[in-house]
Amino acid sequence: MSRDRWSPRDRLLIGGAVFVLALVVRLLHVWSIADAPFFALRVGDAADHHQLGLAAAAGDWLGSEVFFHAPLYPYFLGVVYSLFGSEALTVRVVQAGVGALSCVLVAQAAGRLFSRTVAIAAGVLLALYGPAIFYDTVFQDSVLDLFFGSLSLWLLVEAALTRRPVVLLAAGVALGAFHLTRENAIILLVPILVWVALQYGGSVRRRAAAGAFLLAGVALALAPVAIRNAAISGAILPGRQLQLGINLYIGNNPGADGYYRPLREGRGNPRFEMRDAIEEAERAEGRELTLAEVSDHWVGETVAYVVDRPGDWLALMARKAALAVNAVEAADTEDLYTYAEHSPILAVTGWLLSFGVLLALAVLGAALTWPERRRLALFHALPVVYLAGLVAFFVFGRYRHPVTPFLVVLAAPGIAGLPALLRERGRARVAGPAAALAVLALAHVPVGFSRAELRAHTHANVGAALEERGDREAAARQYMRALEIDPRSAQANQFLGDLIRRSGRPDAALPYLERAARADPRNPRILNDHGVALAALGRETEAAERLRRAVALDPALAAAHLNLGLLVLRSDAPGDAAGHFRRAVDADPGDGRARRLLAAALLLDDDVAGALAQVDTLAGITSPETAADALRRLSWELVTEGPP
């Protein structure tokens, strides 16, 4: 590929132009969605990030628990909140600026690696890349994924060209920070260390020193988190220890489909994930475990699945590979296509420049730069290694997004080289475009979630967030919008049905809950809600059957045990009811109502001592007799309330 001059003046002018373009596009997108019902909401993981950011801004920078998820984004929010406040508009605007800087870094890397023309192509491509516009302005760590991925890329290019150890040290710091925003990015160390060992140049001693500088940089980035975790728990990276095993199992088990699925249905919130992983492992092992032992348990379960069912596992890996290159941006909480309903810029760029288009352009660029493969070996390898590492676990659009800068820096020479390619003759003219078109076609093979399913999922999540704020009318509108898009959505039917049931209309709720149960018959939370509605209509036998199925599927589902216990207690079987209430208390020790109901059931089963052990104090208790009277009154007051 021909290389035009890349001067300091080019760096400044092209970098400035790319920054302005990227920032303007992102700010116009933010302005477009400002009136959307989701604009100020923190949905899913974003709610947890928000709370941690608020705590940091209030002065609690250390925290009290080990990190289970990547910790850098909450600290980023803490800094933003401290400086500018926590308003949704403020955060989105700041993130738009960070995203624009990412575009500049990739343009600089492309200019240094190739030419001024390629730098312009790279900067404009990333500035207008639909998924980047979306991910840069949502309340997720994706904005930092792109930034630290872009920074790592630029520093690696500088290290390749200058061979200066201090640049490798800086690249190591950037990679360490990248790992603190997207855990699986650490796999990129493998091709980088191989490149240092084989191509960095000089003596073996010089290459070993270069590798040491790189690893020292990574260690510098991770050190604050390690010290912080050691101060809190005595372990250096306990959350990272556990996360490897559990994430490997989630991506590779008999029920896996290539996406993230929580161990316990409906408990994908960060507040539950770590606890559930520990509890399930300890239940299976029959003893208390260290975090390393919990991780080992899940690794062992994964290995057992692969060994016992190799054909199924290979089919699953093929499906995950297809998902990893698919054009659709699969979402776990909020999706690009719902945002595009409110943002013309995102609607256009998301359609014209999807992941499938970017991947095809990167393949074209790799083909055109193949004659320089020795010089570019590292940069050809990085996106392949990242995507392979992703497939080993599970796939979502925002988990795939960190590969973007490494694809853009390859796609840009593909774009810049098109005019020369069209003038060529023979096989060279055909091979690259043919490969790109094949990848583009593969990326559009239907696999996984459809755009309609993703939009319905987002509207249901937005409705749940609005309901949590107390706005039931707005929540109901979101649930109904979800059902307009996808009438079969189990999630939307469940959420709307349960909302209607809690408003005092179980008869109107029942059709929605029945549709939810048909769509997802093994979801214990849907079975629980269905059972509660049936009980409210007096269909207690059917209700009990649904609730028993729920606790069989998820023995730790406190709500189902509580509701089943209430039904059993009504049928004059306090001993059996006490068993369900006890399991509810074990699953959620902080549930005071479950504890009081357990006390009531024990009392009705003539176990006064056991009942008193569950209730610290009750007004007017002066003897076992008065305690019994108080507990008996309490029990019937609670039972007549019906299922929660």
XYZ file of C-alpha atoms in Angstrom:
644
model
C 0.000 0.000 0.000
C 1.319 3.440 -0.900
C 2.148 5.652 2.046
C 1.700 9.415 1.860
C 3.377 11.739 4.312
C 2.183 11.844 7.945
C 3.487 15.051 9.481
C 2.966 16.677 12.886
C 0.723 19.178 11.128
C -1.385 16.300 9.794
C -1.665 14.890 13.296
C -3.024 18.165 14.592
C -5.359 19.020 11.725
C -6.737 15.549 11.103
C -6.994 14.808 14.810
C -8.856 18.058 15.415
C -11.225 17.532 12.496
C -11.983 13.964 13.561
C -12.620 15.076 17.137
C -15.054 17.786 16.061
C -16.899 15.465 13.678
C -17.191 12.674 16.247
C -18.246 15.025 19.036
C -20.873 16.818 16.930
C -22.372 13.521 15.760
C -22.550 12.186 19.316
C -23.995 15.387 20.747
C -26.665 15.478 18.040
C -27.526 11.905 18.954
C -27.782 12.827 22.652
C -29.986 15.804 21.777
C -32.236 13.533 19.697
C -32.888 11.112 22.559
C -33.291 13.772 25.262
C -37.090 13.364 25.367
C -37.063 9.568 25.254
C -38.509 7.809 28.322
C -35.223 6.013 28.941
C -32.978 9.092 28.774
C -32.494 9.559 32.524
C -32.886 5.912 33.532
C -30.075 3.668 34.709
C -31.161 0.211 33.578
C -29.613 -3.113 34.624
C -25.895 -2.918 35.409
C -26.072 0.857 34.912
C -28.059 1.201 38.141
C -25.301 -0.543 40.076
C -22.611 1.567 38.375
C -24.602 4.680 39.286
C -24.825 3.791 42.972
C -21.114 3.034 43.159
C -20.359 6.303 41.368
C -22.528 8.258 43.799
C -20.796 6.595 46.744
C -17.387 7.485 45.332
C -18.444 11.082 44.695
C -19.642 11.259 48.308
C -16.161 10.293 49.499
C -16.378 6.506 49.728
C -13.699 5.763 47.156
C -12.555 2.560 48.845
C -15.915 0.835 49.239
C -16.598 -2.186 51.410
C -16.878 -5.171 49.048
C -14.566 -6.870 46.589
C -15.143 -6.138 42.922
C -16.974 -8.864 41.022
C -17.213 -6.836 37.803
C -14.729 -4.535 36.117
C -14.347 -1.566 38.497
C -13.010 1.306 36.419
C -16.295 2.672 35.048
C -17.870 3.298 38.491
C -14.737 5.226 39.462
C -14.973 7.173 36.204
C -18.558 8.052 37.148
C -17.392 9.066 40.614
C -14.976 11.563 39.068
C -17.625 12.887 36.663
C -20.186 13.211 39.461
C -17.664 14.999 41.683
C -16.745 17.508 38.988
C -19.970 18.040 37.063
C -22.851 16.341 38.884
C -24.758 13.149 38.176
C -27.435 14.405 35.772
C -28.035 12.059 32.854
C -27.393 14.771 30.256
C -24.073 15.687 31.857
C -22.841 12.107 31.888
C -23.877 11.469 28.294
C -22.142 14.662 27.112
C -18.914 13.821 28.965
C -18.978 10.326 27.514
C -19.518 11.781 24.046
C -16.270 13.680 24.526
C -14.446 10.532 25.608
C -15.803 8.716 22.559
C -14.568 11.517 20.299
C -11.089 11.156 21.817
C -11.193 7.453 20.957
C -11.777 8.377 17.318
C -8.727 10.643 17.394
C -6.535 7.908 18.895
C -7.517 5.409 16.205
C -6.929 7.998 13.476
C -3.473 8.720 14.926
C -2.662 5.010 15.025
C -3.777 4.544 11.419
C -1.766 7.557 10.277
C 1.399 6.296 11.931
C 0.895 2.752 10.712
C -0.193 3.582 7.159
C -0.752 7.096 5.795
C -2.608 10.377 6.034
C -5.377 9.071 3.777
C -5.857 5.975 5.926
C -5.873 8.146 9.059
C -8.745 10.197 7.665
C -10.623 7.040 6.694
C -10.136 5.524 10.157
C -11.187 8.659 12.015
C -14.283 9.265 9.911
C -15.250 5.579 10.010
C -15.162 5.403 13.808
C -16.789 8.826 14.166
C -19.762 7.623 12.097
C -19.821 3.977 13.200
C -23.351 3.443 14.536
C -22.570 1.050 17.412
C -19.787 3.364 18.650
C -22.187 6.324 18.741
C -24.618 4.207 20.736
C -22.146 2.645 23.173
C -20.311 5.918 23.782
C -23.478 7.527 25.156
C -25.133 4.805 27.260
C -24.474 4.361 30.969
C -22.183 1.374 30.511
C -18.453 0.760 30.598
C -18.409 0.396 26.800
C -17.263 4.002 26.409
C -14.111 3.180 28.381
C -13.707 -0.124 26.538
C -13.393 1.805 23.297
C -11.172 4.481 24.812
C -8.644 2.156 26.432
C -8.732 -0.182 23.440
C -7.959 2.781 21.185
C -5.252 4.055 23.537
C -3.680 0.589 23.660
C -3.736 0.390 19.868
C -2.087 3.781 19.416
C 0.631 3.022 21.976
C 1.310 -0.385 20.430
C 1.744 1.271 17.036
C 4.158 3.760 18.596
C 6.020 0.913 20.308
C 6.288 -0.964 17.017
C 7.699 2.086 15.243
C 9.945 3.569 17.943
C 11.059 0.412 19.834
C 11.239 2.509 23.008
C 10.718 0.557 26.255
C 8.950 3.469 27.915
C 6.283 3.325 25.207
C 5.798 -0.381 25.912
C 5.453 0.487 29.587
C 2.718 2.980 28.706
C 1.059 0.400 26.459
C 1.069 -2.015 29.388
C -0.643 0.552 31.602
C -3.277 1.105 28.906
C -3.825 -2.650 28.556
C -4.155 -2.997 32.321
C -6.753 -0.239 32.367
C -8.457 -1.950 29.416
C -8.674 -5.106 31.551
C -10.258 -3.071 34.354
C -13.078 -2.073 32.024
C -13.412 -5.314 30.030
C -11.952 -8.343 31.799
C -11.396 -10.579 28.777
C -9.253 -7.906 27.088
C -6.333 -9.366 29.038
C -6.152 -12.105 26.391
C -4.575 -9.534 24.063
C -1.399 -9.863 26.106
C -0.806 -13.238 24.441
C -0.250 -12.023 20.850
C 1.519 -8.909 22.109
C 4.040 -10.929 24.125
C 4.540 -13.299 21.186
C 5.165 -10.281 18.951
C 7.667 -8.862 21.442
C 9.467 -12.209 21.618
C 9.619 -12.769 17.861
C 9.632 -9.383 16.167
C 10.598 -6.661 18.614
C 14.199 -6.824 17.456
C 17.597 -6.885 19.089
C 19.045 -9.533 21.374
C 17.111 -11.997 23.487
C 17.981 -9.878 26.501
C 16.553 -6.768 24.846
C 13.323 -8.568 23.966
C 13.025 -9.970 27.486
C 13.454 -6.466 28.872
C 10.793 -5.186 26.485
C 8.382 -7.869 27.686
C 9.182 -6.967 31.278
C 8.380 -3.303 30.599
C 5.047 -4.298 29.074
C 4.110 -6.528 32.018
C 5.276 -3.899 34.487
C 2.868 -1.449 32.897
C 0.002 -3.915 33.259
C 0.958 -4.474 36.900
C 1.033 -0.726 37.541
C -2.535 -0.397 36.283
C -3.792 -3.344 38.324
C -1.896 -2.485 41.514
C -4.416 0.021 42.962
C -7.255 -2.487 42.624
C -5.125 -5.283 44.080
C -4.111 -3.139 47.065
C -7.687 -2.018 47.613
C -9.026 -5.579 47.496
C -6.282 -6.808 49.811
C -7.205 -4.102 52.316
C -10.850 -5.168 52.235
C -10.693 -8.950 51.929
C -7.092 -10.056 52.315
C -7.065 -11.366 48.725
C -5.544 -9.555 45.773
C -8.067 -10.099 42.991
C -10.856 -12.213 44.546
C -13.600 -11.042 42.225
C -11.431 -11.791 39.201
C -10.689 -15.275 40.614
C -14.371 -16.106 40.868
C -15.426 -14.477 37.634
C -13.215 -16.629 35.428
C -14.870 -19.863 36.513
C -18.464 -18.669 36.600
C -18.268 -16.846 33.257
C -16.673 -19.879 31.638
C -19.520 -22.047 32.927
C -22.245 -19.594 31.883
C -20.868 -19.715 28.356
C -20.377 -23.494 28.306
C -23.064 -25.615 29.946
C -25.940 -27.848 28.814
C -28.394 -24.935 28.847
C -26.111 -22.329 27.234
C -27.208 -20.617 24.024
C -24.249 -18.303 23.434
C -25.640 -15.371 25.405
C -25.339 -14.488 29.069
C -27.823 -16.352 31.254
C -27.672 -15.902 35.045
C -27.247 -19.000 37.187
C -30.646 -18.286 38.698
C -33.287 -17.014 36.323
C -34.058 -13.326 36.802
C -30.991 -12.654 38.972
C -28.585 -11.115 36.469
C -28.110 -8.071 38.701
C -24.527 -7.600 39.981
C -25.918 -7.607 43.535
C -26.882 -11.271 43.115
C -24.403 -12.772 40.669
C -21.461 -13.246 43.015
C -23.597 -14.530 45.890
C -25.477 -16.946 43.648
C -22.243 -18.330 42.195
C -20.884 -18.961 45.680
C -24.101 -20.442 47.079
C -24.665 -22.795 44.147
C -21.060 -24.015 44.269
C -21.159 -24.544 48.032
C -24.474 -26.374 47.783
C -23.011 -28.697 45.155
C -19.785 -29.268 47.109
C -21.509 -29.514 50.493
C -19.106 -27.177 52.297
C -17.885 -23.606 52.509
C -15.482 -22.641 49.736
C -12.897 -19.954 49.149
C -13.408 -17.786 46.083
C -10.654 -19.672 44.279
C -12.399 -22.947 45.116
C -15.705 -21.560 43.843
C -14.023 -20.680 40.556
C -12.434 -24.136 40.411
C -15.857 -25.707 40.927
C -17.312 -23.891 37.922
C -14.258 -24.644 35.783
C -14.707 -28.294 36.726
C -18.377 -28.186 35.753
C -17.396 -26.663 32.412
C -14.761 -29.311 31.737
C -17.234 -32.047 32.665
C -19.735 -30.693 30.141
C -17.139 -30.504 27.370
C -15.873 -34.030 28.071
C -19.308 -35.606 28.486
C -20.961 -33.891 25.516
C -18.263 -32.899 23.006
C -20.660 -32.805 20.059
C -23.046 -30.448 21.825
C -20.141 -28.261 22.919
C -18.742 -28.003 19.388
C -22.187 -27.047 18.098
C -22.417 -24.419 20.846
C -18.990 -23.037 19.918
C -20.063 -22.800 16.276
C -23.174 -20.906 17.330
C -21.128 -18.519 19.480
C -18.731 -17.927 16.600
C -21.700 -17.056 14.386
C -23.038 -14.698 17.061
C -19.620 -13.064 17.408
C -19.572 -12.027 13.740
C -23.290 -11.330 13.356
C -24.358 -7.857 12.277
C -27.007 -7.564 15.010
C -25.964 -5.769 18.204
C -27.381 -8.190 20.765
C -28.142 -6.405 24.037
C -28.633 -7.510 27.614
C -30.403 -4.362 28.852
C -30.714 -1.539 26.280
C -30.392 -1.972 22.529
C -29.253 0.213 19.671
C -32.467 -0.247 17.689
C -34.736 1.171 20.400
C -32.482 4.214 20.701
C -32.581 4.555 16.909
C -36.372 5.013 17.118
C -35.608 8.422 18.674
C -32.307 9.265 16.935
C -32.186 9.818 13.150
C -28.385 9.857 13.248
C -28.256 6.469 14.928
C -30.933 5.090 12.620
C -28.849 5.986 9.555
C -25.371 5.153 10.850
C -26.557 1.990 12.567
C -27.918 0.737 9.262
C -25.116 1.891 6.954
C -22.222 1.070 9.288
C -23.176 -2.013 11.279
C -20.715 -4.461 12.784
C -21.150 -6.667 9.728
C -20.050 -3.842 7.426
C -17.084 -2.994 9.664
C -15.988 -6.624 9.795
C -16.226 -6.965 6.006
C -14.174 -3.789 5.520
C -11.590 -5.097 7.994
C -11.305 -8.331 6.003
C -10.842 -6.284 2.833
C -8.182 -4.170 4.543
C -6.397 -7.254 5.858
C -6.347 -8.677 2.326
C -4.967 -5.459 0.845
C -2.270 -5.183 3.527
C -1.371 -8.889 3.430
C 1.838 -8.209 1.455
C 3.008 -6.294 4.552
C 1.962 -9.100 6.900
C 5.325 -9.344 8.642
C 5.234 -5.680 9.631
C 1.534 -5.829 10.484
C 1.378 -9.313 12.030
C 0.417 -8.032 15.485
C -2.365 -5.823 14.152
C -3.736 -8.608 11.980
C -3.770 -10.915 15.011
C -5.333 -8.667 17.664
C -8.977 -8.705 16.458
C -8.855 -12.441 15.746
C -7.539 -13.221 19.226
C -10.055 -10.953 20.936
C -13.028 -12.485 19.128
C -11.719 -16.000 19.796
C -11.463 -15.157 23.486
C -15.004 -13.814 23.442
C -16.339 -17.019 21.878
C -14.799 -19.016 24.726
C -17.287 -17.327 27.070
C -20.517 -15.727 25.786
C -21.510 -12.996 23.369
C -23.280 -9.659 23.630
C -22.797 -6.575 21.506
C -21.162 -4.544 24.249
C -18.782 -7.406 25.088
C -17.818 -7.567 21.409
C -17.488 -3.793 21.055
C -13.911 -3.572 22.471
C -12.611 -5.161 19.254
C -13.778 -2.088 17.310
C -10.521 -0.053 17.216
C -8.557 -3.087 16.022
C -11.061 -3.658 13.219
C -11.212 0.019 12.248
C -7.434 0.271 11.835
C -7.668 -2.614 9.339
C -10.868 -1.430 7.678
C -9.420 2.020 6.951
C -6.770 0.802 4.454
C -9.547 -1.232 2.852
C -11.548 1.948 2.293
C -8.526 4.000 1.233
C -7.331 1.255 -1.113
C -10.596 0.814 -2.992
C -9.773 3.263 -5.849
C -6.458 1.540 -6.551
C -8.109 -1.867 -6.259
C -10.655 -0.965 -8.918
C -7.821 -0.124 -11.319
C -6.120 -3.498 -10.830
C -6.671 -6.588 -12.930
C -6.476 -10.282 -12.204
C -6.897 -12.287 -9.014
C -5.672 -9.518 -6.720
C -8.689 -7.447 -7.681
C -11.135 -10.258 -6.897
C -9.780 -12.076 -3.842
C -10.091 -9.324 -1.239
C -13.562 -8.096 -2.222
C -14.803 -11.688 -2.537
C -13.651 -12.475 0.990
C -15.226 -9.259 2.283
C -18.547 -9.994 0.586
C -18.527 -13.533 1.983
C -18.023 -12.180 5.504
C -20.732 -9.571 4.957
C -23.152 -12.308 3.894
C -22.181 -14.473 6.876
C -22.743 -11.547 9.232
C -26.331 -11.242 8.024
C -27.304 -14.894 8.438
C -30.159 -14.877 11.004
C -28.899 -16.287 14.299
C -29.792 -15.369 17.856
C -32.046 -12.498 18.849
C -33.921 -10.569 16.175
C -34.058 -6.783 16.260
C -37.737 -6.984 17.259
C -36.933 -9.226 20.221
C -34.187 -6.850 21.332
C -36.471 -3.832 21.113
C -39.192 -5.584 23.102
C -36.609 -6.580 25.710
C -35.415 -2.986 26.044
C -38.933 -1.573 26.407
C -39.665 -4.164 29.099
C -36.461 -3.234 30.947
C -37.302 0.464 30.689
C -40.769 -0.292 32.036
C -39.280 -2.155 34.992
C -36.991 0.798 35.751
C -39.938 3.218 35.560
C -41.982 0.953 37.819
C -39.149 0.920 40.340
C -39.382 4.710 40.355
C -43.090 4.428 41.163
C -44.407 5.482 37.742
C -46.747 2.563 37.049
C -48.609 4.240 34.196
C -45.425 4.931 32.251
C -44.221 1.416 33.010
C -47.435 -0.090 31.657
C -47.027 1.922 28.449
C -43.542 0.506 27.984
C -44.739 -3.050 28.587
C -47.554 -2.589 26.080
C -45.125 -1.104 23.566
C -42.932 -4.176 24.028
C -45.911 -6.423 23.304
C -46.794 -4.420 20.198
C -43.302 -5.184 18.900
C -43.160 -8.805 20.074
C -46.482 -10.202 21.360
C -44.738 -13.432 22.397
C -42.253 -11.729 24.719
C -42.293 -13.739 27.950
C -40.645 -10.885 29.830
C -43.121 -8.188 28.748
C -46.133 -10.441 29.328
C -44.850 -11.318 32.785
C -44.075 -7.737 33.793
C -47.388 -6.352 32.531
C -49.398 -9.219 33.998
C -47.803 -8.868 37.407
C -48.278 -5.089 37.352
C -51.988 -5.543 36.605
C -52.279 -8.209 39.315
C -50.676 -5.926 41.903
C -53.144 -3.198 40.956
C -55.944 -5.487 42.179
C -57.082 -7.070 38.891
C -55.858 -10.674 38.878
C -58.513 -11.675 36.336
C -57.148 -9.138 33.823
C -53.577 -10.159 34.645
C -54.075 -13.867 34.075
C -54.009 -13.891 30.217
C -50.648 -12.104 30.176
C -49.149 -14.453 32.752
C -50.468 -17.483 30.876
C -48.816 -16.230 27.680
C -45.580 -15.656 29.599
C -45.715 -19.195 31.003
C -46.289 -20.660 27.539
C -43.383 -18.676 26.095
C -40.971 -19.599 28.914
C -42.370 -22.627 30.767
C -39.250 -23.248 32.865
C -38.903 -19.735 34.250
C -39.480 -20.009 38.023
C -40.302 -16.321 38.431
C -43.013 -16.494 35.794
C -44.405 -19.610 37.484
C -44.397 -17.764 40.801
C -46.273 -14.761 39.409
C -48.718 -17.049 37.600
C -49.341 -18.955 40.827
C -49.965 -15.774 42.810
C -52.573 -14.600 40.273
C -54.316 -17.983 40.351
C -54.371 -17.914 44.156
C -55.908 -14.443 44.117
C -58.713 -15.855 41.950
C -59.330 -18.701 44.387
C -57.772 -21.359 42.147
C -55.501 -22.562 44.923
C -54.841 -26.087 43.642
C -53.543 -24.738 40.323
C -51.644 -22.023 42.161
C -49.897 -24.535 44.401
C -48.902 -26.622 41.374
C -47.264 -23.584 39.701
C -45.480 -22.621 42.908
C -44.183 -26.147 43.497
C -42.759 -26.167 39.979
C -41.139 -22.798 40.683
C -39.341 -23.981 43.837
C -38.333 -27.213 42.098
C -36.660 -25.192 39.332
C -35.092 -22.695 41.744
C -34.913 -23.929 45.352
C -33.499 -20.542 46.392
C -36.448 -18.496 45.064
C -37.643 -16.909 48.304
C -40.849 -15.411 46.890
C -42.110 -18.774 45.630
C -41.404 -20.465 48.975
C -43.162 -17.622 50.777
C -46.233 -17.804 48.566
C -46.383 -21.596 48.662
C -46.055 -21.467 52.438
C -49.029 -19.113 52.641
C -51.153 -21.488 50.582
C -50.101 -24.482 52.655
C -50.773 -22.580 55.874
C -54.294 -21.828 54.702
C -54.855 -25.562 54.220
C -54.066 -26.117 57.916
C -50.598 -27.630 57.513
C -48.419 -25.266 59.576
C -45.501 -27.695 59.763
C -45.207 -27.908 55.983
C -45.712 -24.148 55.723
C -42.902 -23.569 58.218
C -40.565 -25.547 55.960
C -41.268 -23.220 53.041
C -40.987 -20.100 55.207
C -37.660 -21.363 56.554
C -36.345 -21.801 53.008
C -37.522 -18.267 52.220
C -35.628 -16.964 55.257
C -32.523 -18.940 54.260
C -32.708 -17.502 50.733
C -33.279 -13.929 51.935
C -32.333 -13.512 55.629
C -33.260 -9.833 55.520
C -36.927 -10.494 54.663
C -38.690 -9.608 57.912
C -42.075 -10.720 56.643
C -40.801 -14.218 55.865
C -39.273 -14.436 59.326
C -42.503 -13.349 61.000
C -44.488 -15.848 58.950
C -42.046 -18.571 59.943
C -42.610 -17.619 63.573
C -46.369 -17.759 63.050
C -46.255 -21.160 61.366
C -44.021 -22.586 64.078
C -46.380 -21.269 66.709
C -49.392 -22.806 64.994
C -47.432 -26.056 64.926
C -47.022 -25.736 68.737
C -43.329 -24.837 68.522
C -43.387 -21.721 70.714
C -39.651 -21.793 71.398
C -38.882 -21.949 67.696
C -41.310 -19.124 67.032
C -39.769 -16.891 69.675
C -36.326 -17.562 68.219
C -37.489 -15.903 64.976
C -38.942 -12.780 66.562
C -36.723 -10.649 68.743
C -39.396 -8.694 70.582
C -43.147 -8.269 70.424
C -44.997 -5.610 72.344
C -46.846 -6.928 75.396
C -44.983 -10.212 75.744
C -44.616 -11.071 79.429
C -44.932 -14.850 79.294
C -45.083 -17.716 76.798
C -48.875 -17.371 76.837
C -48.864 -13.692 75.889
C -46.165 -14.415 73.310
C -48.370 -17.093 71.821
C -51.350 -14.744 71.705
C -49.293 -12.001 70.043
C -47.752 -14.351 67.531
C -51.119 -15.938 66.765
C -52.692 -12.536 66.086
C -49.727 -11.580 63.924
C -49.915 -14.812 61.949
C -53.552 -14.438 60.979
C -53.132 -10.759 60.162
C -50.377 -11.696 57.750
C -52.071 -14.734 56.265
C -55.227 -12.846 55.372
C -53.147 -10.420 53.311
C -52.705 -13.114 50.679
C -49.593 -13.697 48.586
C -47.363 -10.654 48.121
